[in-house]
Coordinates of C-alpha atoms and ligand atoms in Angstrom, one line a residue:
X1 CA -5.7 62.9 -133.8
X2 CA -9.7 63.2 -134.1
X3 CA -11.5 62.2 -131.2
X4 CA -15.0 60.6 -131.5
X5 CA -16.4 63.5 -129.7
X6 CA -14.8 66.3 -131.8
X7 CA -18.0 67.2 -133.8
X8 CA -19.4 68.6 -130.4
X9 CA -16.8 70.8 -129.4
X10 CA -18.6 73.8 -130.6
X11 CA -21.4 73.0 -128.2
X12 CA -19.4 72.0 -125.2
X13 CA -17.6 75.4 -125.7
X14 CA -20.7 77.2 -125.8
X15 CA -21.8 75.1 -122.6
X16 CA -18.7 76.0 -120.9
X17 CA -18.9 80.1 -121.9
X18 CA -22.8 79.9 -120.8
X19 CA -22.7 77.7 -117.6
X20 CA -19.3 77.3 -116.2
X21 CA -18.4 80.8 -116.4
X22 CA -21.6 82.1 -115.2
X23 CA -21.2 79.9 -112.3
X24 CA -24.7 78.5 -113.1
X25 CA -25.2 75.1 -114.7
X26 CA -29.1 73.7 -114.9
X27 CA -27.6 70.4 -115.7
X28 CA -26.0 69.8 -112.3
X29 CA -29.1 70.7 -110.3
X30 CA -29.8 67.8 -107.8
X31 CA -33.1 67.5 -105.8
X32 CA -31.7 65.9 -102.3
X33 CA -35.1 65.6 -100.7
X34 CA -38.7 66.0 -102.2
X35 CA -40.5 67.7 -99.3
X36 CA -43.9 68.2 -101.3
X37 CA -45.0 68.3 -105.0
X38 CA -44.1 71.8 -104.7
X39 CA -40.9 72.0 -102.6
X40 CA -37.5 70.4 -102.5
X41 CA -34.2 70.4 -100.8
X42 CA -31.6 71.4 -103.4
X43 CA -28.2 71.2 -101.4
X44 CA -29.1 73.1 -98.2
X45 CA -31.6 75.3 -99.7
X46 CA -35.3 74.9 -99.6
X47 CA -36.4 75.7 -103.0
X48 CA -40.1 76.2 -104.5
X49 CA -40.4 74.2 -107.4
X50 CA -41.8 76.0 -110.4
X51 CA -40.8 73.7 -113.6
X52 CA -42.0 70.3 -112.7
X53 CA -44.7 69.4 -115.2
X54 CA -46.5 68.0 -112.2
X55 CA -49.6 70.1 -113.3
X56 CA -52.2 68.7 -111.0
X57 CA -49.6 67.7 -108.1
X58 CA -50.7 64.0 -108.3
X59 CA -47.1 62.6 -107.6
X60 CA -48.1 61.8 -104.0
X61 CA -51.7 61.0 -104.5
X62 CA -52.5 58.7 -101.4
X63 CA -54.5 56.5 -103.5
X64 CA -52.0 56.0 -106.1
X65 CA -49.2 55.6 -103.5
X66 CA -51.1 52.7 -102.0
X67 CA -51.8 51.0 -105.2
X68 CA -48.1 51.4 -106.3
X69 CA -47.1 49.7 -103.1
X70 CA -49.4 47.0 -103.7
X71 CA -48.2 46.3 -106.8
X72 CA -44.5 46.5 -106.0
X73 CA -45.3 43.8 -103.1
X74 CA -47.5 41.4 -105.4
X75 CA -45.5 41.8 -108.8
X76 CA -42.3 42.9 -108.0
X77 CA -39.7 45.7 -109.3
X78 CA -40.2 45.3 -112.7
X79 CA -41.3 43.0 -115.4
X80 CA -38.0 41.9 -117.0
X81 CA -39.4 41.9 -120.5
X82 CA -41.2 43.6 -123.7
X83 CA -44.9 43.7 -123.9
X84 CA -45.2 40.9 -126.7
X85 CA -42.6 38.5 -124.5
X86 CA -43.2 38.3 -120.9
X87 CA -43.9 41.9 -120.0
X88 CA -47.6 42.0 -120.2
X89 CA -49.0 42.0 -116.7
X90 CA -52.6 42.3 -115.5
X91 CA -51.7 46.0 -114.6
X92 CA -50.7 46.7 -118.1
X93 CA -54.3 45.6 -119.6
X94 CA -56.2 47.3 -116.6
X95 CA -54.2 50.5 -117.5
X96 CA -55.4 50.3 -121.1
X97 CA -58.8 49.7 -120.1
X98 CA -58.7 52.7 -118.0
X99 CA -57.5 54.8 -120.9
X100 CA -60.2 53.3 -123.1
X101 CA -62.6 54.5 -120.4
X102 CA -61.2 57.7 -119.8
X103 CA -60.8 59.0 -123.5
X104 CA -64.0 56.9 -124.5
X105 CA -61.9 55.4 -127.2
X106 CA -62.2 51.7 -128.8
X107 CA -58.6 51.2 -128.3
X108 CA -55.4 52.0 -126.2
X109 CA -51.7 50.9 -126.1
X110 CA -49.5 51.7 -123.1
X111 CA -45.5 52.6 -124.2
X112 CA -42.5 52.6 -121.8
X113 CA -42.5 56.4 -122.2
X114 CA -44.2 59.4 -124.1
X115 CA -41.1 59.5 -126.5
X116 CA -41.4 55.9 -127.4
X117 CA -45.1 56.4 -128.1
X118 CA -44.6 59.1 -130.4
X119 CA -41.5 57.2 -132.1
X120 CA -43.5 54.2 -132.2
X121 CA -47.0 55.4 -133.5
X122 CA -45.5 57.7 -136.2
X123 CA -42.9 55.7 -137.4
X124 CA -45.4 52.7 -138.1
X125 CA -48.7 54.4 -139.2
X126 CA -46.6 56.3 -142.0
X127 CA -44.5 54.8 -144.8
X128 CA -42.4 56.0 -147.5
X129 CA -45.6 56.7 -149.6
X130 CA -47.2 59.0 -147.3
X131 CA -47.2 62.8 -146.2
X132 CA -46.7 64.0 -142.7
X133 CA -47.8 67.6 -142.3
X134 CA -46.5 68.7 -138.9
X135 CA -46.4 71.9 -136.7
X136 CA -43.0 73.4 -136.9
X137 CA -42.8 73.8 -133.2
X138 CA -43.6 70.0 -132.4
X139 CA -41.6 68.1 -129.8
X140 CA -38.2 66.1 -130.6
X141 CA -39.9 62.8 -130.3
X142 CA -42.3 63.8 -133.1
X143 CA -39.4 64.8 -135.3
X144 CA -37.7 61.7 -134.8
X145 CA -40.7 59.6 -135.1
X146 CA -41.5 61.1 -138.5
X147 CA -38.1 60.7 -139.8
X148 CA -38.2 57.0 -138.6
X149 CA -41.4 56.6 -140.8
X150 CA -39.4 57.6 -144.0
X151 CA -42.7 59.4 -145.0
X152 CA -42.3 62.9 -146.8
X153 CA -42.2 65.4 -144.0
X154 CA -43.9 68.8 -144.4
X155 CA -44.0 71.4 -141.7
X156 CA -46.5 74.1 -141.5
X157 CA -46.5 77.5 -139.6
X158 CA -47.0 77.1 -135.9
X159 CA -50.4 77.2 -135.3
X160 CA -51.4 78.3 -138.8
X161 CA -54.3 76.4 -140.1
X162 CA -54.3 78.5 -143.3
X163 CA -50.7 77.8 -143.9
X164 CA -51.6 73.7 -143.2
X165 CA -54.4 74.0 -145.6
X166 CA -52.2 75.4 -148.5
X167 CA -49.5 72.6 -147.8
X168 CA -52.4 70.0 -148.0
X169 CA -53.6 71.3 -151.3
X170 CA -50.6 70.8 -152.9
X171 CA -50.8 67.2 -152.2
X172 CA -54.2 66.8 -153.5
X173 CA -53.2 64.7 -156.4
X174 CA -50.7 62.6 -154.6
X175 CA -51.8 59.2 -153.6
X176 CA -50.8 58.0 -150.1
X177 CA -52.2 59.0 -146.7
X178 CA -51.7 62.3 -145.0
X179 CA -51.4 62.8 -141.4
X180 CA -51.4 66.1 -139.6
X181 CA -49.5 66.1 -136.4
X182 CA -50.0 68.8 -133.8
X183 CA -49.8 69.3 -130.1
X184 CA -52.5 70.3 -127.6
X185 CA -50.6 72.8 -125.5
X186 CA -47.0 73.4 -126.8
X187 CA -44.8 72.5 -124.0
X188 CA -42.1 75.6 -124.3
X189 CA -44.6 78.7 -124.6
X190 CA -47.8 77.0 -123.3
X191 CA -49.9 78.2 -126.4
X192 CA -52.7 76.0 -127.5
X193 CA -53.3 74.7 -130.9
X194 CA -56.3 76.2 -133.2
X195 CA -57.7 72.7 -133.1
X196 CA -61.2 73.6 -134.5
X197 CA -59.6 75.1 -137.4
X198 CA -57.3 72.5 -138.1
X199 CA -60.3 69.8 -137.9
X200 CA -61.9 72.1 -140.5
X201 CA -58.9 72.0 -142.7
X202 CA -58.6 67.9 -142.4
X203 CA -62.2 67.7 -143.2
X204 CA -61.6 69.6 -146.7
X205 CA -58.9 67.1 -147.8
X206 CA -59.0 63.1 -148.7
X207 CA -57.0 60.7 -146.9
X208 CA -56.2 63.0 -144.0
X209 CA -55.7 62.1 -140.3
X210 CA -55.1 63.7 -137.4
X211 CA -52.6 63.0 -134.8
X212 CA -52.4 65.1 -131.6
X213 CA -49.9 64.9 -128.7
X214 CA -51.7 66.0 -125.6
X215 CA -48.8 65.5 -123.4
X216 CA -49.0 68.9 -121.8
X217 CA -53.1 69.0 -122.1
X218 CA -54.1 65.7 -120.5
X219 CA -55.6 66.5 -117.2
X220 CA -55.4 70.1 -117.8
X221 CA -58.0 71.0 -120.4
X222 CA -61.5 69.9 -120.9
X223 CA -64.3 69.1 -118.2
X224 CA -63.2 65.8 -117.8
X225 CA -59.2 66.5 -118.5
X226 CA -59.3 64.6 -122.0
X227 CA -57.3 67.5 -123.1
X228 CA -57.6 70.0 -126.1
X229 CA -60.2 67.7 -128.2
X230 CA -62.6 67.6 -125.5
X231 CA -62.2 71.3 -124.7
X232 CA -63.0 71.9 -128.4
X233 CA -65.6 69.6 -128.8
X234 CA -63.9 67.7 -131.6
X235 CA -62.9 64.3 -130.1
X236 CA -64.4 62.3 -133.0
X237 CA -62.4 64.3 -135.4
X238 CA -59.0 63.6 -133.8
X239 CA -58.1 60.1 -135.2
X240 CA -55.1 59.2 -132.6
X241 CA -54.2 60.8 -129.4
X242 CA -50.7 60.4 -128.0
X243 CA -50.0 61.4 -124.3
X244 CA -47.6 60.6 -121.5
X245 CA -47.9 59.7 -117.9
X246 CA -44.9 61.9 -116.9
X247 CA -46.9 65.0 -116.3
X248 CA -50.4 65.4 -115.1
X249 CA -50.5 61.7 -114.3
X250 CA -47.6 62.0 -111.9
X251 CA -45.5 59.1 -113.0
X252 CA -43.9 57.8 -116.4
X253 CA -45.1 56.1 -119.3
X254 CA -46.7 56.7 -122.9
X255 CA -50.0 55.9 -124.6
X256 CA -51.6 56.0 -127.8
X257 CA -55.6 55.9 -128.0
X258 CA -57.9 55.8 -131.1
X259 CA -61.0 54.3 -132.2
X260 CA -59.9 53.1 -135.7
X261 CA -61.0 49.6 -136.0
X262 CA -57.5 48.4 -137.0
X263 CA -55.5 50.1 -134.3
X264 CA -54.5 47.2 -132.4
X265 CA -52.3 46.1 -135.6
X266 CA -49.5 48.2 -134.1
X267 CA -49.0 45.5 -131.4
X268 CA -47.5 43.2 -134.3
X269 CA -45.6 45.9 -136.1
X270 CA -44.6 48.8 -133.8
X271 CA -40.9 48.3 -133.0
X272 CA -40.6 50.7 -129.9
X273 CA -43.7 48.9 -128.4
X274 CA -42.3 45.3 -129.2
X275 CA -38.5 45.6 -128.6
X276 CA -38.4 47.4 -125.4
X277 CA -38.9 46.2 -121.7
X278 CA -42.6 47.3 -120.3
X279 CA -43.4 49.5 -117.4
X280 CA -42.9 48.3 -114.0
X281 CA -46.1 47.1 -112.2
X282 CA -46.0 49.8 -109.7
X283 CA -45.8 52.5 -112.3
X284 CA -48.9 51.3 -114.4
X285 CA -50.9 50.9 -111.0
X286 CA -50.3 54.2 -110.2
X287 CA -50.8 55.7 -113.7
X288 CA -54.1 54.0 -113.7
X289 CA -55.2 55.4 -110.5
X290 CA -54.2 58.7 -111.1
X291 CA -56.3 58.8 -114.3
X292 CA -59.2 57.8 -112.6
X293 CA -58.7 60.7 -110.4
X294 CA -58.0 63.2 -113.0
X295 CA -61.8 62.1 -115.0
X296 CA -63.4 62.3 -111.4
X297 CA -64.6 65.3 -109.3
X298 CA -61.3 65.7 -107.6
X299 CA -59.6 66.1 -110.8
X300 CA -62.2 68.8 -111.8
X301 CA -61.2 70.8 -108.4
X302 CA -57.6 70.3 -109.5
X303 CA -58.1 71.7 -112.8
X304 CA -59.8 74.7 -111.1
X305 CA -57.0 75.5 -109.0
X306 CA -54.4 75.1 -111.5
X307 CA -56.2 77.5 -113.8
X308 CA -56.3 80.0 -111.0
X309 CA -52.9 79.6 -110.4
X310 CA -51.8 80.0 -113.9
X311 CA -53.7 83.1 -114.0
X312 CA -52.3 84.5 -110.6
X313 CA -48.6 84.0 -111.8
X314 CA -49.1 85.1 -115.3
X315 CA -51.0 88.5 -114.0
X316 CA -48.2 89.3 -111.5
X317 CA -45.3 88.6 -113.7
X318 CA -46.7 90.8 -116.4
X319 CA -47.4 93.3 -114.0
X320 CA -43.6 93.2 -113.1
X321 CA -42.8 94.3 -116.6
X322 CA -41.5 90.9 -117.8
X323 CA -42.7 89.8 -121.3
X324 CA -44.5 86.2 -121.2
X325 CA -44.4 84.3 -124.3
X326 CA -48.2 83.4 -124.5
X327 CA -51.4 84.0 -122.5
X328 CA -52.2 82.4 -119.4
X329 CA -51.7 78.6 -119.1
X330 CA -50.0 75.9 -116.9
X331 CA -47.0 76.9 -118.8
X332 CA -45.9 80.6 -118.1
X333 CA -42.6 81.4 -120.2
X334 CA -40.7 84.5 -119.4
X335 CA -38.7 85.8 -122.3
X336 CA -35.0 87.0 -121.3
X337 CA -33.4 89.6 -123.8
X338 CA -30.5 87.2 -124.5
X339 CA -29.3 83.6 -123.7
X340 CA -26.4 85.4 -121.4
X341 CA -29.1 87.1 -119.6
X342 CA -31.6 84.0 -119.2
X343 CA -28.6 82.2 -117.5
X344 CA -27.9 84.8 -115.0
X345 CA -31.6 85.1 -114.4
X346 CA -32.1 81.4 -113.9
X347 CA -29.0 81.4 -111.4
X348 CA -30.5 84.3 -109.5
X349 CA -33.6 82.5 -109.1
X350 CA -32.1 79.2 -108.1
X351 CA -30.0 80.8 -105.6
X352 CA -32.9 82.5 -104.2
X353 CA -34.8 79.3 -103.8
X354 CA -37.0 79.1 -107.1
X355 CA -36.6 76.4 -109.6
X356 CA -37.7 77.0 -113.2
X357 CA -36.6 75.5 -116.3
X358 CA -34.1 77.4 -118.3
X359 CA -34.8 76.9 -122.3
X360 CA -32.3 78.2 -124.7
X361 CA -32.2 78.4 -128.5
X362 CA -32.2 76.1 -130.7
X363 CA -34.3 74.3 -128.4
X364 CA -37.0 76.8 -128.3
X365 CA -39.3 78.6 -130.7
X366 CA -38.6 82.2 -132.3
X367 CA -35.2 82.0 -130.6
X368 CA -36.4 82.7 -127.5
X369 CA -34.2 82.4 -124.2
X370 CA -36.8 81.3 -121.6
X371 CA -37.3 81.0 -118.0
X372 CA -40.1 78.4 -118.1
X373 CA -42.3 78.1 -115.1
X374 CA -44.9 75.2 -115.1
X375 CA -47.7 75.4 -112.7
X376 CA -49.0 72.8 -110.1
X377 CA -52.4 72.7 -108.7
X378 CA -50.9 72.5 -105.3
X379 CA -49.0 75.6 -105.3
X380 CA -50.4 78.1 -102.8
X381 CA -50.7 81.7 -103.3
X382 CA -48.3 82.6 -100.8
X383 CA -45.6 80.5 -102.5
X384 CA -46.5 82.1 -105.9
X385 CA -46.2 85.5 -104.6
X386 CA -42.9 84.6 -103.0
X387 CA -42.0 83.2 -106.6
X388 CA -43.0 86.7 -108.1
X389 CA -41.3 88.8 -105.5
X390 CA -38.3 86.8 -106.1
X391 CA -38.5 87.1 -109.7
X392 CA -38.9 90.9 -109.5
X393 CA -35.6 91.3 -107.1
X394 CA -33.6 89.1 -109.7
X395 CA -34.6 91.1 -112.7
X396 CA -34.2 94.3 -110.7
X397 CA -30.7 93.1 -109.7
X398 CA -29.8 92.5 -113.4
X399 CA -30.9 95.7 -114.5
X400 CA -33.3 94.0 -116.6
X401 CA -36.6 95.9 -116.3
X402 CA -36.7 99.4 -114.6
X403 CA -40.5 98.9 -113.8
X404 CA -39.5 95.8 -111.9
X405 CA -36.7 97.6 -110.0
X406 CA -39.3 100.4 -109.2
X407 CA -42.0 97.8 -108.0
X408 CA -39.5 96.1 -105.8
X409 CA -37.8 99.3 -104.3
X410 CA -41.2 101.1 -103.6
X411 CA -43.4 98.3 -103.6
Ligands
PMP501 N1 -44.4 64.7 -126.0 C1 -44.1 66.3 -125.7 C2 -45.1 67.2 -126.2 C3 -43.6 66.3 -124.6 O1 -43.3 67.4 -124.2 C4 -42.7 65.4 -124.1 C5 -41.9 65.3 -122.7 N2 -41.4 66.5 -122.4 C6 -43.0 63.8 -124.5 C7 -43.8 63.9 -125.7 C8 -42.4 63.0 -124.1 O2 -42.8 62.3 -123.0 P1 -42.4 61.4 -121.9 O3 -41.5 62.2 -120.9 O4 -43.3 60.5 -121.5 O5 -41.2 60.7 -122.7

């Protein structure tokens, strides 16, 4: 008799052959104790964390902890309601005010996660008569949001502004709005959108807007951490910015900011905003504090350290002879020759005390099998050198790269 899970049988078989047989399953990793932003106990092993997306290391910022503790004491552990029912507290409004100040935009809406922000904004802004022209490498939440919108979905080649232009040109005589959807930094490979070129394309076409998901670039790019639009000097041309508090801001939650005068309409019609519980008071309190740190002088210093760490790791892993998917960025993705080799590599790293993200096709661009590292401003040079030494040893053990073997043996 057929079972309701039967259609997942091939996937589960693949999981068994990859992970169970290899004796390594990333889905079973458990942090038993978090020692700091860059170290945890996994079982009995002290492990360097190199895959957290905690880019600025703000998960333990003392001011944010203090604000979270106070909110917990004053407002309790949760709101037990949605924003439109009983779930809007003074803290949610304060966070939206902070977002407006942070991004210099007229409107800001907080969602319960970044995933919900993309679902909500994309599915509500665009309708059946509209066109969404999105980068092919966009995040799963963008794919799901655009599907929910019922707009016509057109994908353009990753980071190819000329291809975007061509596709928009084909829509020239179609009524309906067009929304270009991109990300500031792409999460898997760490590469950056050619935003200036994309803005130039947008300006050539009527009724065309841009939405940028700054999940991985918030706090990371731009002098004040406002992401790629700030770095590229095109903030006025990016109509909607979506983001998350789950990376640089060190907590959880999502948002969208915009200066479109009718933006707040979303509060009346956006289902993933209306029909879900709002963030707990301690979370919104810590998010607001961390945003104010990100835009201040401390944030600038953290960005500098993050950049230095990214360059350090990228240069040394490259020097070992490993293939890195893109130029230096807070995401350094090492490309393994096959999924099996990536699993073995990942296992070698975790057993030696280094945690990175294992990312396999089809979740990756170009069918890459990746050991995805993400840097933290709080990583020390010593920690990163240890990570590099372990990468070298594991690569050598796997016979992956001769040069690695020579370097590790002969130093
Ligand atoms: N957008 C991008 C580009 C992401 O990488 C992620 C999370 N990995 C999200 C959205 C969703 O964010 P959240 O974790 O807040 O749901």
